[in-house]
Coordinates of C-alpha atoms in Angstrom, one line a residue:
X80 CA 118.4 35.5 255.4
X81 CA 115.2 37.3 254.6
X82 CA 113.8 36.6 251.3
X83 CA 112.8 40.9 250.4
X84 CA 109.2 41.0 248.6
X85 CA 109.0 41.9 244.9
X86 CA 108.1 45.5 244.3
X87 CA 104.7 46.1 243.8
X88 CA 103.3 48.0 240.4
X89 CA 102.0 51.2 240.7
X90 CA 98.4 50.8 239.5
X91 CA 100.1 52.9 236.8
X92 CA 102.5 50.5 235.5
X93 CA 99.5 47.6 236.1
X94 CA 97.3 49.9 234.4
X95 CA 99.7 50.0 231.5
X96 CA 100.3 46.3 231.2
X97 CA 96.4 45.8 231.4
X98 CA 96.0 47.9 227.8
X99 CA 99.7 46.3 226.5
X100 CA 97.6 43.1 227.3
X101 CA 94.7 43.6 225.3
X102 CA 96.3 45.5 222.7
X103 CA 93.5 45.4 220.0
X104 CA 90.6 46.4 222.4
X105 CA 92.4 49.5 222.9
X106 CA 94.4 50.6 219.5
X107 CA 91.9 52.6 217.4
X108 CA 92.3 55.1 220.8
X109 CA 96.1 54.5 221.4
X110 CA 97.4 56.6 219.3
X111 CA 96.0 59.8 220.9
X112 CA 97.8 59.0 224.2
X113 CA 100.5 61.9 225.1
X114 CA 103.5 60.5 223.8
X115 CA 105.0 59.1 226.8
X116 CA 102.3 57.3 227.7
X117 CA 101.6 55.9 224.8
X118 CA 105.7 55.5 224.7
X119 CA 105.7 53.0 228.1
X120 CA 102.1 50.6 226.1
X121 CA 104.7 50.2 223.4
X122 CA 108.3 49.3 225.3
X123 CA 106.0 46.6 227.4
X124 CA 105.0 45.2 224.4
X125 CA 108.5 44.9 223.6
X126 CA 109.1 43.0 227.2
X127 CA 106.1 40.9 226.2
X128 CA 107.6 39.9 222.2
X129 CA 105.0 41.5 220.9
X130 CA 107.4 42.0 217.5
X131 CA 104.5 42.4 215.1
X132 CA 102.0 43.9 216.7
X133 CA 105.3 46.9 217.2
X134 CA 106.7 46.8 213.0
X135 CA 102.8 47.8 212.7
X136 CA 102.7 50.9 214.9
X137 CA 106.9 51.9 214.5
X138 CA 106.1 51.5 210.8
X139 CA 103.6 54.4 211.4
X140 CA 106.2 57.4 210.2
X141 CA 103.3 59.3 212.6
X142 CA 102.9 57.4 215.9
X143 CA 107.4 57.0 215.8
X144 CA 107.6 60.7 215.4
X145 CA 105.5 60.7 218.7
X146 CA 108.0 58.5 219.8
X147 CA 111.0 60.2 219.0
X148 CA 110.0 63.4 221.4
X149 CA 110.9 60.8 224.4
X150 CA 114.7 62.1 225.5
X151 CA 114.8 60.1 227.8
X152 CA 114.3 56.3 227.6
X153 CA 116.5 57.0 224.1
X154 CA 118.7 54.1 224.8
X155 CA 115.4 51.6 225.1
X156 CA 113.3 53.4 221.9
X157 CA 117.3 52.2 220.2
X158 CA 117.0 48.6 221.5
X159 CA 113.5 48.1 220.5
X160 CA 114.0 49.4 216.9
X161 CA 117.4 47.0 216.8
X162 CA 115.6 44.1 217.4
X163 CA 112.7 44.4 214.9
X164 CA 115.3 45.2 212.6
X165 CA 117.4 42.1 213.4
X166 CA 114.4 39.9 213.0
X167 CA 114.4 41.1 209.8
X168 CA 112.0 44.0 209.0
X169 CA 112.9 46.8 206.6
X170 CA 111.7 49.3 209.6
X171 CA 114.5 52.0 209.0
X172 CA 114.0 51.7 205.2
X173 CA 110.0 52.4 204.9
X174 CA 109.8 55.7 208.2
X175 CA 112.3 56.8 205.0
X176 CA 110.3 56.3 202.7
X177 CA 107.6 57.6 204.3
X178 CA 109.3 60.6 205.0
X179 CA 110.5 61.2 201.2
X180 CA 106.6 61.3 200.5
X181 CA 105.5 63.6 203.6
X182 CA 108.8 65.8 202.9
X183 CA 107.2 66.3 199.1
X184 CA 104.0 66.9 199.5
X185 CA 104.5 68.9 202.0
X186 CA 106.7 71.1 200.1
X187 CA 104.0 72.0 197.6
X188 CA 102.3 73.7 200.1
X189 CA 102.6 77.0 201.5
X190 CA 101.8 76.4 205.0
X191 CA 104.9 77.7 206.9
X192 CA 104.1 75.5 210.6
X193 CA 103.3 72.1 208.4
X194 CA 106.8 72.7 206.5
X195 CA 108.7 73.5 210.5
X196 CA 106.8 70.8 211.7
X197 CA 107.7 68.3 209.2
X198 CA 111.6 69.9 209.2
X199 CA 111.8 68.8 212.8
X200 CA 110.7 65.2 212.5
X201 CA 113.0 64.9 209.9
X202 CA 116.0 65.7 211.6
X203 CA 114.9 63.9 214.9
X204 CA 114.1 60.8 212.6
X205 CA 117.8 60.9 211.0
X206 CA 119.4 61.7 214.0
X207 CA 117.9 58.7 215.2
X208 CA 118.5 56.5 212.5
X209 CA 122.2 57.7 212.9
X210 CA 122.3 56.9 216.3
X211 CA 120.5 53.3 215.3
X212 CA 123.5 52.8 212.5
X213 CA 121.1 52.9 209.6
X214 CA 123.8 55.1 207.7
X215 CA 121.6 55.3 204.3
X216 CA 117.6 55.5 205.5
X217 CA 119.4 58.5 207.7
X218 CA 121.0 60.4 204.3
X219 CA 117.6 60.1 202.2
X220 CA 115.6 62.0 205.1
X221 CA 118.3 64.5 206.0
X222 CA 118.8 64.7 201.9
X223 CA 114.8 65.3 202.0
X224 CA 114.8 68.0 205.6
X225 CA 117.6 69.8 203.8
X226 CA 115.6 70.8 200.5
X227 CA 112.5 71.1 202.4
X228 CA 114.6 73.9 204.4
X229 CA 115.5 75.2 201.5
X230 CA 112.3 76.3 200.6
X231 CA 111.8 78.6 203.6
X232 CA 112.0 82.0 204.0
X233 CA 115.9 83.7 204.1
X234 CA 116.0 84.0 207.7
X235 CA 117.1 83.5 211.4
X236 CA 114.4 80.7 212.3
X237 CA 115.1 79.4 208.2
X238 CA 119.0 79.5 209.0
X239 CA 118.8 77.8 212.5
X240 CA 117.0 74.9 210.9
X241 CA 119.4 74.0 208.0
X242 CA 122.3 74.0 210.9
X243 CA 121.0 71.7 212.1
X244 CA 119.8 69.6 209.3
X245 CA 122.7 69.9 207.8
X246 CA 125.4 68.8 211.5
X247 CA 123.6 65.8 210.9
X248 CA 123.3 65.3 207.5
X249 CA 127.5 65.5 207.4
X250 CA 127.7 63.6 209.8
X251 CA 125.7 60.6 208.2
X252 CA 127.6 61.6 204.6
X253 CA 130.6 61.5 206.1
X254 CA 130.3 58.2 207.8
X255 CA 128.6 56.4 205.4
X256 CA 131.2 57.6 202.6
X257 CA 130.0 59.8 200.4
X258 CA 132.1 62.2 200.5
X259 CA 131.2 63.9 197.6
X260 CA 127.6 64.8 198.8
X261 CA 129.4 65.6 201.9
X262 CA 131.6 68.5 200.3
X263 CA 128.3 70.2 199.6
X264 CA 126.5 69.7 203.2
X265 CA 130.0 71.0 204.1
X266 CA 129.4 74.0 202.0
X267 CA 125.6 75.1 202.6
X268 CA 126.6 73.9 206.4
X269 CA 129.3 76.9 206.3
X270 CA 127.4 79.1 204.5
X271 CA 125.1 79.2 207.2
X272 CA 127.0 79.5 210.2
X273 CA 128.3 82.8 208.4
X274 CA 124.8 83.7 208.3
X275 CA 123.8 83.4 211.6
X276 CA 127.2 84.9 212.6
X277 CA 126.3 88.6 210.6
X278 CA 122.9 88.4 212.6
X279 CA 124.1 88.7 216.1
X280 CA 122.5 85.4 217.2
X281 CA 124.6 85.1 219.7
X282 CA 125.1 80.9 219.2
X283 CA 127.3 77.5 220.1
X284 CA 128.7 76.6 216.4
X285 CA 130.8 73.6 218.6
X286 CA 129.0 70.9 216.9
X287 CA 129.3 72.3 213.7
X288 CA 132.9 72.4 213.9
X289 CA 132.9 69.1 215.3
X290 CA 131.8 67.9 212.0
X291 CA 133.9 69.9 210.4
X292 CA 136.9 68.5 212.4
X293 CA 135.1 64.8 211.3
X294 CA 134.5 65.0 207.8
X295 CA 138.6 66.6 207.0
X296 CA 139.6 63.1 209.6
X297 CA 137.9 60.7 207.0
X298 CA 139.6 62.3 204.6
X299 CA 142.9 62.1 206.6
X300 CA 143.0 65.7 206.8
X301 CA 144.2 66.0 210.2
X302 CA 146.0 69.6 210.4
X303 CA 142.5 71.0 209.8
X304 CA 140.4 68.4 211.7
X305 CA 142.5 69.1 214.4
X306 CA 142.5 73.2 213.2
X307 CA 138.4 72.6 213.4
X308 CA 138.3 70.3 216.8
X309 CA 140.7 73.6 218.5
X310 CA 138.0 76.3 216.8
X311 CA 134.8 73.4 218.6
X312 CA 136.8 73.2 221.7
X313 CA 136.5 77.0 222.4
X314 CA 132.6 76.7 221.3
X315 CA 132.0 75.6 224.8
X316 CA 131.0 76.4 228.1
X317 CA 129.9 74.9 230.9
X318 CA 126.0 75.7 229.8
X319 CA 126.7 74.0 225.7
X320 CA 124.9 71.2 225.3
X321 CA 125.9 67.8 227.4
X322 CA 126.2 65.7 224.1
X323 CA 127.6 67.5 221.9
X324 CA 130.1 68.5 224.6
X325 CA 131.3 65.0 224.9
X326 CA 130.9 64.5 221.2
X327 CA 133.8 67.6 220.7
X328 CA 135.6 66.5 223.2
X329 CA 136.5 63.4 222.3
X330 CA 137.0 64.5 218.0
X331 CA 139.1 67.1 218.8
X332 CA 141.2 63.7 221.4
X333 CA 140.9 61.9 218.1
X334 CA 142.6 65.4 216.2
X335 CA 145.6 66.0 218.6
X336 CA 146.3 61.4 218.5
X337 CA 146.9 61.8 214.7
X338 CA 148.7 65.1 215.7
X339 CA 150.3 63.5 218.0
X340 CA 149.9 65.4 221.0
X341 CA 149.7 63.0 223.5
X342 CA 148.8 65.0 226.5
X343 CA 146.1 67.3 224.7
X344 CA 144.8 64.0 223.5
X345 CA 144.4 62.3 227.1
X346 CA 143.6 65.1 229.0
X347 CA 140.1 65.6 226.4
X348 CA 139.1 62.1 226.3
X349 CA 139.4 61.6 229.8
X350 CA 136.8 64.3 230.5
X351 CA 134.5 63.7 227.7
X352 CA 134.9 60.0 229.3
X353 CA 133.6 61.3 232.6
X354 CA 131.4 63.4 231.8
X355 CA 129.8 60.5 229.4
X356 CA 129.5 58.9 232.6
X357 CA 128.4 61.6 235.0
X358 CA 125.9 62.7 232.8
X359 CA 124.7 59.6 230.4
X360 CA 125.4 56.8 232.8
X361 CA 127.6 53.7 232.1
X362 CA 125.2 51.8 230.5
X363 CA 124.9 54.8 227.8
X364 CA 124.9 54.6 224.1
X365 CA 127.7 58.2 225.0
X366 CA 129.2 56.5 227.2
X367 CA 130.6 53.3 224.7
X368 CA 131.3 56.2 222.2
X369 CA 133.2 58.1 225.0
X370 CA 134.9 54.3 225.7
X371 CA 135.5 53.7 222.3
X372 CA 138.0 56.9 221.1
X373 CA 139.6 56.4 224.8
X374 CA 140.6 53.1 223.2
X375 CA 142.4 54.9 220.1
X376 CA 144.1 57.2 222.6
X377 CA 145.4 54.1 224.8
X378 CA 146.4 52.2 220.9
X379 CA 147.8 55.1 219.6
X380 CA 150.0 55.8 222.5
X381 CA 151.7 52.7 223.3
X382 CA 148.9 51.2 225.6
X383 CA 147.7 48.2 224.4
X384 CA 146.4 46.3 226.7
X385 CA 144.6 48.9 227.9
X386 CA 142.9 49.6 224.8
X387 CA 142.1 46.2 224.1
X388 CA 140.3 46.5 227.9
X389 CA 138.2 49.7 226.9
X390 CA 137.6 48.8 223.6
X391 CA 135.8 45.3 224.9
X392 CA 134.2 47.3 227.3
X393 CA 132.9 49.8 224.5
X394 CA 131.8 46.6 222.4
X395 CA 129.9 44.2 224.7
X396 CA 127.7 47.9 225.9
X397 CA 126.5 48.2 222.4
X398 CA 126.1 44.4 221.4
X399 CA 123.9 44.4 225.1
X400 CA 121.3 47.6 222.8
X401 CA 122.4 46.9 219.2
X402 CA 122.7 42.7 219.3
X403 CA 125.2 42.1 215.6
X404 CA 123.3 42.8 213.3
X405 CA 124.9 46.0 212.9
X406 CA 127.8 48.7 211.3
X407 CA 128.2 50.7 215.1
X408 CA 128.9 47.3 215.8
X409 CA 130.8 46.3 213.5
X410 CA 133.2 48.7 213.1
X411 CA 133.7 48.4 217.3
X412 CA 134.5 44.6 216.2
X413 CA 137.3 46.2 213.8
X414 CA 139.0 48.3 216.1
X415 CA 138.8 45.4 218.8
X416 CA 140.2 42.7 216.0
X417 CA 143.4 45.4 215.0
X418 CA 144.1 45.7 218.9
X419 CA 144.2 42.7 219.3
X420 CA 146.5 41.8 217.0
X421 CA 148.8 44.7 218.0
X422 CA 148.7 43.8 222.0
X423 CA 149.4 40.2 220.3
X424 CA 151.9 40.3 218.1
X425 CA 154.9 39.0 220.2
X426 CA 152.7 36.0 221.3
X427 CA 151.1 34.8 217.8
X428 CA 147.1 34.3 219.8
X429 CA 145.9 35.7 216.7
X430 CA 142.2 33.7 217.1
X431 CA 140.5 35.9 219.5
X432 CA 141.0 38.6 216.4
X433 CA 140.7 36.7 214.1
X434 CA 137.5 36.3 215.5
X435 CA 136.3 39.7 215.3
X436 CA 137.9 41.0 212.4
X437 CA 136.0 38.7 210.5
X438 CA 132.5 39.2 212.4
X439 CA 133.0 42.9 211.0
X440 CA 133.6 41.7 208.0
X441 CA 129.8 38.9 207.5
X442 CA 128.3 42.1 209.3
X443 CA 129.3 44.8 207.0
X444 CA 129.7 42.8 203.3
X445 CA 125.4 41.7 204.9
X446 CA 124.6 45.4 205.8
X447 CA 126.7 47.1 202.8
X448 CA 125.9 47.6 199.3
X449 CA 129.2 45.6 197.7
X450 CA 132.8 47.8 197.6
X451 CA 131.9 50.2 199.4
X452 CA 134.8 51.9 201.5
X453 CA 134.3 50.9 205.4
X454 CA 135.4 47.2 204.4
X455 CA 139.1 48.4 203.3
X456 CA 139.5 49.0 206.9
X457 CA 138.4 45.7 207.9
X458 CA 140.1 43.7 205.2
X459 CA 143.0 45.7 205.8
X460 CA 143.1 44.1 209.9
X461 CA 141.4 40.3 208.0
X462 CA 145.0 40.8 206.2
X463 CA 147.1 42.1 208.5
X464 CA 146.4 38.7 210.7
X465 CA 146.4 36.0 207.9
X466 CA 149.4 37.5 207.4
X467 CA 151.3 36.6 211.3
X468 CA 149.1 33.2 211.2
X469 CA 150.9 32.5 208.2
X470 CA 154.1 33.0 209.2
X471 CA 153.1 30.7 212.6
X472 CA 152.7 27.6 210.1
X473 CA 156.3 25.8 210.0
X474 CA 157.9 25.2 206.8
X475 CA 155.5 21.0 206.7
X476 CA 152.0 23.2 205.6
X477 CA 154.3 25.7 202.7
X478 CA 150.7 24.8 201.3
X479 CA 149.0 26.4 204.4
X480 CA 150.8 29.2 204.8
X481 CA 150.9 29.9 200.7
X482 CA 146.7 29.9 200.8
X483 CA 146.7 32.5 204.0
X484 CA 149.0 34.5 202.6
X485 CA 147.5 34.5 199.3
X486 CA 144.1 35.2 200.8
X487 CA 145.7 38.0 202.6
X488 CA 147.0 39.3 199.5
X489 CA 143.3 39.2 197.5
X490 CA 142.2 41.4 201.2
X491 CA 145.1 44.0 200.5
X492 CA 144.7 44.0 196.9
X493 CA 140.6 44.6 197.6
X494 CA 141.7 47.1 200.6
X495 CA 143.8 49.7 198.2
X496 CA 140.9 49.1 195.1
X497 CA 138.6 50.9 197.4
X498 CA 140.8 53.3 198.8
X499 CA 142.0 54.2 195.9
X500 CA 138.4 54.4 194.0
X501 CA 137.4 57.0 197.8
X502 CA 140.3 59.0 198.0
X503 CA 143.5 58.6 194.8
X504 CA 147.2 58.7 195.4
X505 CA 147.7 61.3 197.8
X506 CA 145.9 60.1 200.9
X507 CA 147.6 59.2 204.1
X508 CA 145.0 55.8 204.1
X509 CA 146.5 54.5 200.1
X510 CA 149.7 54.8 201.6
X511 CA 149.0 52.5 204.6
X512 CA 147.5 50.5 201.8
X513 CA 150.6 50.3 199.8
X514 CA 153.3 50.0 203.1
X515 CA 150.5 46.8 204.5
X516 CA 151.2 45.3 200.1
X517 CA 155.0 46.1 201.0
X518 CA 155.3 43.9 204.5
X519 CA 152.7 40.9 202.8
X520 CA 155.5 40.9 199.6
X521 CA 158.3 40.7 202.0
X522 CA 156.8 37.5 203.6
X523 CA 156.1 36.7 200.3
X524 CA 159.9 36.9 199.5
X525 CA 158.8 38.9 196.6
X526 CA 162.0 41.2 198.0
X527 CA 161.3 43.7 194.8
X528 CA 157.8 44.6 194.9
X529 CA 157.7 44.9 198.3
X530 CA 160.8 47.5 198.2
X531 CA 158.4 49.7 195.4
X532 CA 155.5 49.2 198.1
X533 CA 157.0 50.6 201.1
X534 CA 159.2 53.6 198.8
X535 CA 155.9 54.2 197.4
X536 CA 154.3 54.6 201.2
X537 CA 157.1 56.8 202.7
X538 CA 156.5 58.8 199.5
X539 CA 153.5 59.7 200.4
X540 CA 153.8 60.0 204.0
X541 CA 156.8 62.8 203.9
X542 CA 154.5 65.1 201.2
X543 CA 151.3 64.7 203.6
X544 CA 153.1 64.3 206.8
X545 CA 156.3 65.5 207.0
X546 CA 160.0 63.1 207.0
X547 CA 159.1 63.3 211.0
X548 CA 155.4 62.0 210.7
X549 CA 154.9 59.0 213.3
X550 CA 153.3 56.7 210.2
X551 CA 156.4 58.2 208.3
X552 CA 159.2 56.4 210.8
X553 CA 156.1 53.0 210.4
X554 CA 157.3 52.9 207.0
X555 CA 160.5 53.7 207.3
X556 CA 161.1 50.8 210.2
X557 CA 159.4 48.1 207.8
X558 CA 161.7 49.3 204.8
X559 CA 165.2 48.7 207.4
X560 CA 163.8 45.7 208.1
X561 CA 163.3 44.5 204.2
X562 CA 167.1 45.4 203.8
X563 CA 168.6 44.1 207.1
X564 CA 166.9 40.2 206.8
X565 CA 166.0 40.0 203.3
X566 CA 168.1 42.0 200.9
X567 CA 170.8 42.2 203.0
X568 CA 171.7 45.7 202.7
X569 CA 172.7 46.6 205.6
X570 CA 174.4 50.6 205.7
X571 CA 171.0 51.4 204.1
X572 CA 168.7 49.0 206.9
X573 CA 171.7 51.0 209.5
X574 CA 170.7 54.7 208.1
X575 CA 166.9 54.2 208.4
X576 CA 166.6 52.2 211.5
X577 CA 168.1 56.2 213.2
X578 CA 165.9 57.8 211.4
X579 CA 162.7 55.5 212.7
X580 CA 164.5 55.5 216.1
X581 CA 164.8 59.6 216.3
X582 CA 161.2 60.1 215.0
X583 CA 159.9 57.5 218.2
X584 CA 162.3 59.3 220.5
X585 CA 160.8 62.2 219.6
X586 CA 157.5 61.6 219.8
X587 CA 157.1 59.4 222.6
X588 CA 160.0 58.8 225.0
X589 CA 162.5 56.2 225.7
X590 CA 160.2 53.0 226.9
X591 CA 158.2 53.1 223.4
X592 CA 157.7 49.8 222.2
X593 CA 158.3 49.8 219.0
X594 CA 162.3 50.8 219.7
X595 CA 162.5 46.6 219.9
X596 CA 162.5 45.4 216.5
X597 CA 165.0 49.2 215.7
X598 CA 167.2 47.9 218.4
X599 CA 167.0 44.5 217.2
X600 CA 167.4 45.1 213.6
X601 CA 170.7 47.5 214.7
X602 CA 172.7 44.4 215.8
X603 CA 171.0 42.3 213.1
X604 CA 172.8 44.7 211.2
X605 CA 176.1 44.9 213.0
X606 CA 176.9 41.6 214.1
X607 CA 176.4 40.7 209.8
X608 CA 179.1 43.4 209.0
X609 CA 181.4 42.1 212.2
X610 CA 180.9 45.1 214.2
X611 CA 180.9 43.1 216.9
X612 CA 181.1 46.3 219.6
X613 CA 178.5 48.1 218.4
X614 CA 176.2 44.9 218.2
X615 CA 177.3 44.2 222.4
X616 CA 176.2 48.3 222.5
X617 CA 172.5 47.7 221.2
X618 CA 172.7 44.3 223.1
X619 CA 173.1 47.1 226.8
X620 CA 170.5 49.4 225.3
X621 CA 167.9 46.2 224.5
X622 CA 168.3 45.2 228.4
X623 CA 167.9 49.0 229.6
X624 CA 164.6 49.2 227.2
X625 CA 163.6 46.1 229.2
X626 CA 164.1 47.8 232.4
X627 CA 162.0 51.2 231.4
X628 CA 160.0 49.6 229.8
X629 CA 158.7 47.2 233.0
X630 CA 159.0 50.7 235.7
X631 CA 156.8 53.0 233.0
X632 CA 154.7 49.7 233.1
X633 CA 154.3 48.9 236.9
X634 CA 153.7 52.4 237.3
X635 CA 150.6 52.7 235.0
X636 CA 146.7 52.3 236.4
X637 CA 144.0 50.8 234.8
X638 CA 141.9 52.6 232.3
X639 CA 139.0 53.0 234.0
X640 CA 140.1 53.7 237.8
X641 CA 140.7 57.5 236.8
X642 CA 137.7 58.6 238.2
X643 CA 138.3 62.3 237.9
X644 CA 139.3 64.2 235.1
X645 CA 142.9 64.9 234.8
X646 CA 142.3 68.9 233.7
X647 CA 138.9 71.3 233.4
X648 CA 137.7 72.7 230.3
X649 CA 138.7 75.9 230.7
X650 CA 142.2 74.2 230.9
X651 CA 142.1 72.4 228.0
X652 CA 140.7 75.6 226.0
X653 CA 143.9 77.6 227.1
X654 CA 145.6 74.8 225.8
X655 CA 144.0 74.9 222.3
X656 CA 144.3 78.5 222.5
X657 CA 147.0 79.2 220.2
X658 CA 145.5 76.8 217.0
X659 CA 145.5 78.2 213.3
X660 CA 141.7 78.6 213.0
X661 CA 140.7 77.4 209.4
X662 CA 138.6 80.2 207.0
X663 CA 135.7 80.2 207.0
X664 CA 133.4 80.4 203.4
X665 CA 133.6 84.3 202.9

C-alpha cells in the first residue's frame, strides 16, 4: 500500500511557524498584527510548548482581549489557557485584576466610546472565564463591568449592554453559589428586560429567561425553573443564536425532568444534543454540555446504564480540553460517580465510582475556598458510596466497616451543614441530606435517629413538592425499609410501601427499577406477618416485573444512536405553550 506523503504546509503556515520560532526578533511588532494572525502565532507557540512566552503575552489584557474576538477557534484558546493555568500560573486572576483597574479608571472618564469598548472587553472576558471554569474571576470582571454599564446614559444601547452583562454575571454567581448577589443581579436583569420591552425593540429573551430558570433550579424552586424555561423556549426561532438555542433546550429538559415531564424532557434534550453536534461538532464543549444534560435525563428516567455511557463520553471530551484541574471536569466526575453508584447498586462494584468521587472532591478542595457549597454534593456522593462499601464488609472486618461508616457520617454531616448555611431548612437539597443521614443511621443501627431523619426529609419534601412527588416516594420507601427490616413495624411499612409503589407507577411505569425493592419489601412484611398468600402474590409480581423489565431493556437503543431529534422545535413550543408564566418585576 502506497504511503500518502505528508501535506505540504502553505506559505502562510510556514510564515507563522517562522515568526513563532524567532519570536524574540518579532515580539515588538507582533501586537500590531491582525487578531487572526496573532492568534495563529500564539497557537503555534503553544504547540512548541513555549509556555513562558504565552504567560507573558496572555497576561496582557490588551493582547488577550484581541484573542477573545476570535470566536471560530474558541476551544483551542480555552485549551491553551487552561494548560497554562494547570502549570501553576495565575492568568485568570491577573486578567481579572487588570480589568478591575481598567474599568476603575474608565469609570472616571466621560468618553462613551472608551466605556463601550471596556464594557465589551469585560463581557467577552467574563464569558470566557465562565467557559474555562474560573467563576470567581469571572464574577470579579463582570461585577466591575456591570458597574461601568450603570454609568452609561439611560437608553436602549446601554440597556442591551446591561442585560448582556447580567446574563453572564447571573450565570457565574449561580453556578458558584453566590446566591445573595445573584438575587440582585436577577432583579437588575428583570428591570432591564421590562425597559427593553417597553422600548418596542424586538429582541430574543431566551438567554436571560434560561438564566432565570437555572437560578431557580439551583435554589430547588423547580416549578419556577420550569415556568422560566417554558418562556425561554417560546422565545426561540430558527434565527436564534445557536448557543442560546442549545442552552435553552438543555435547561428546559432539566426543568422538565425534575417536574417528571419525561417525554417532553427527552424531546428537548435530544434536540439540544442534535443541534449541538450539527452546529459545533462532536468535539466541542457545547456538545459535551448537552451530553451532560442528556445524562441527567437518562439517570432520572431510569436508564442508568445509558446515563453512565453518556456521562463518560462527556467527561472524555472535557478532559481532553481542560485537563483535570478544572471545576467543569470535577463536576462531571461527580455526576459520573453518582451514575455509577446507582448503576452498580445491586452489584456492589463501587471502585470506579469511588475513584471519580474522590477525584472530584480533591479538585473542588484545591480550587474552592474552604466550606464552599459545591463540595456538599460531592461529599454526599462519596458518603453514599462509602456506606455501600462498608455494608459489603463481612463481620470479620467490623473495624473497617465502622471506620467507613464514620467517614460517611462526617461527609454527610458536612454536606448538611453547608446546605443549611446556603438554603436553610426549607429546601429540597436540605431534605435530601436529612434522608441520606437517615439511611446511614439505619446502616449504623441507630434506628431512632434514622426514623427522625426520614420523617424530617418527608415533611420538608411534602411541603415543598407535594405528596406525590418522586422525592417524597423515595424517602417514603426508605422509611418503609427501616420499619420493615429493623424496627418490626410491619403494618407501618406495608402502608408506606403501597404509597411508594403508587408514586412510582404514577410517574414511571410497571418496568421502573425501584419497584423491585418495594415488592421485595412487601414479601418480607407478609412473610413475617404470616400472611403467606399475600407474600406469594408479590413473589409472582416480582417475576412479572422481571419479565417486563427485560422486554423493556431489549427494546431500548443505545443513547447516542438517535441521529435525528424526535420532535421539532415548533412541536416542543406547542407542547409548552400553556405552561404558567412567572411575573417579571413591574
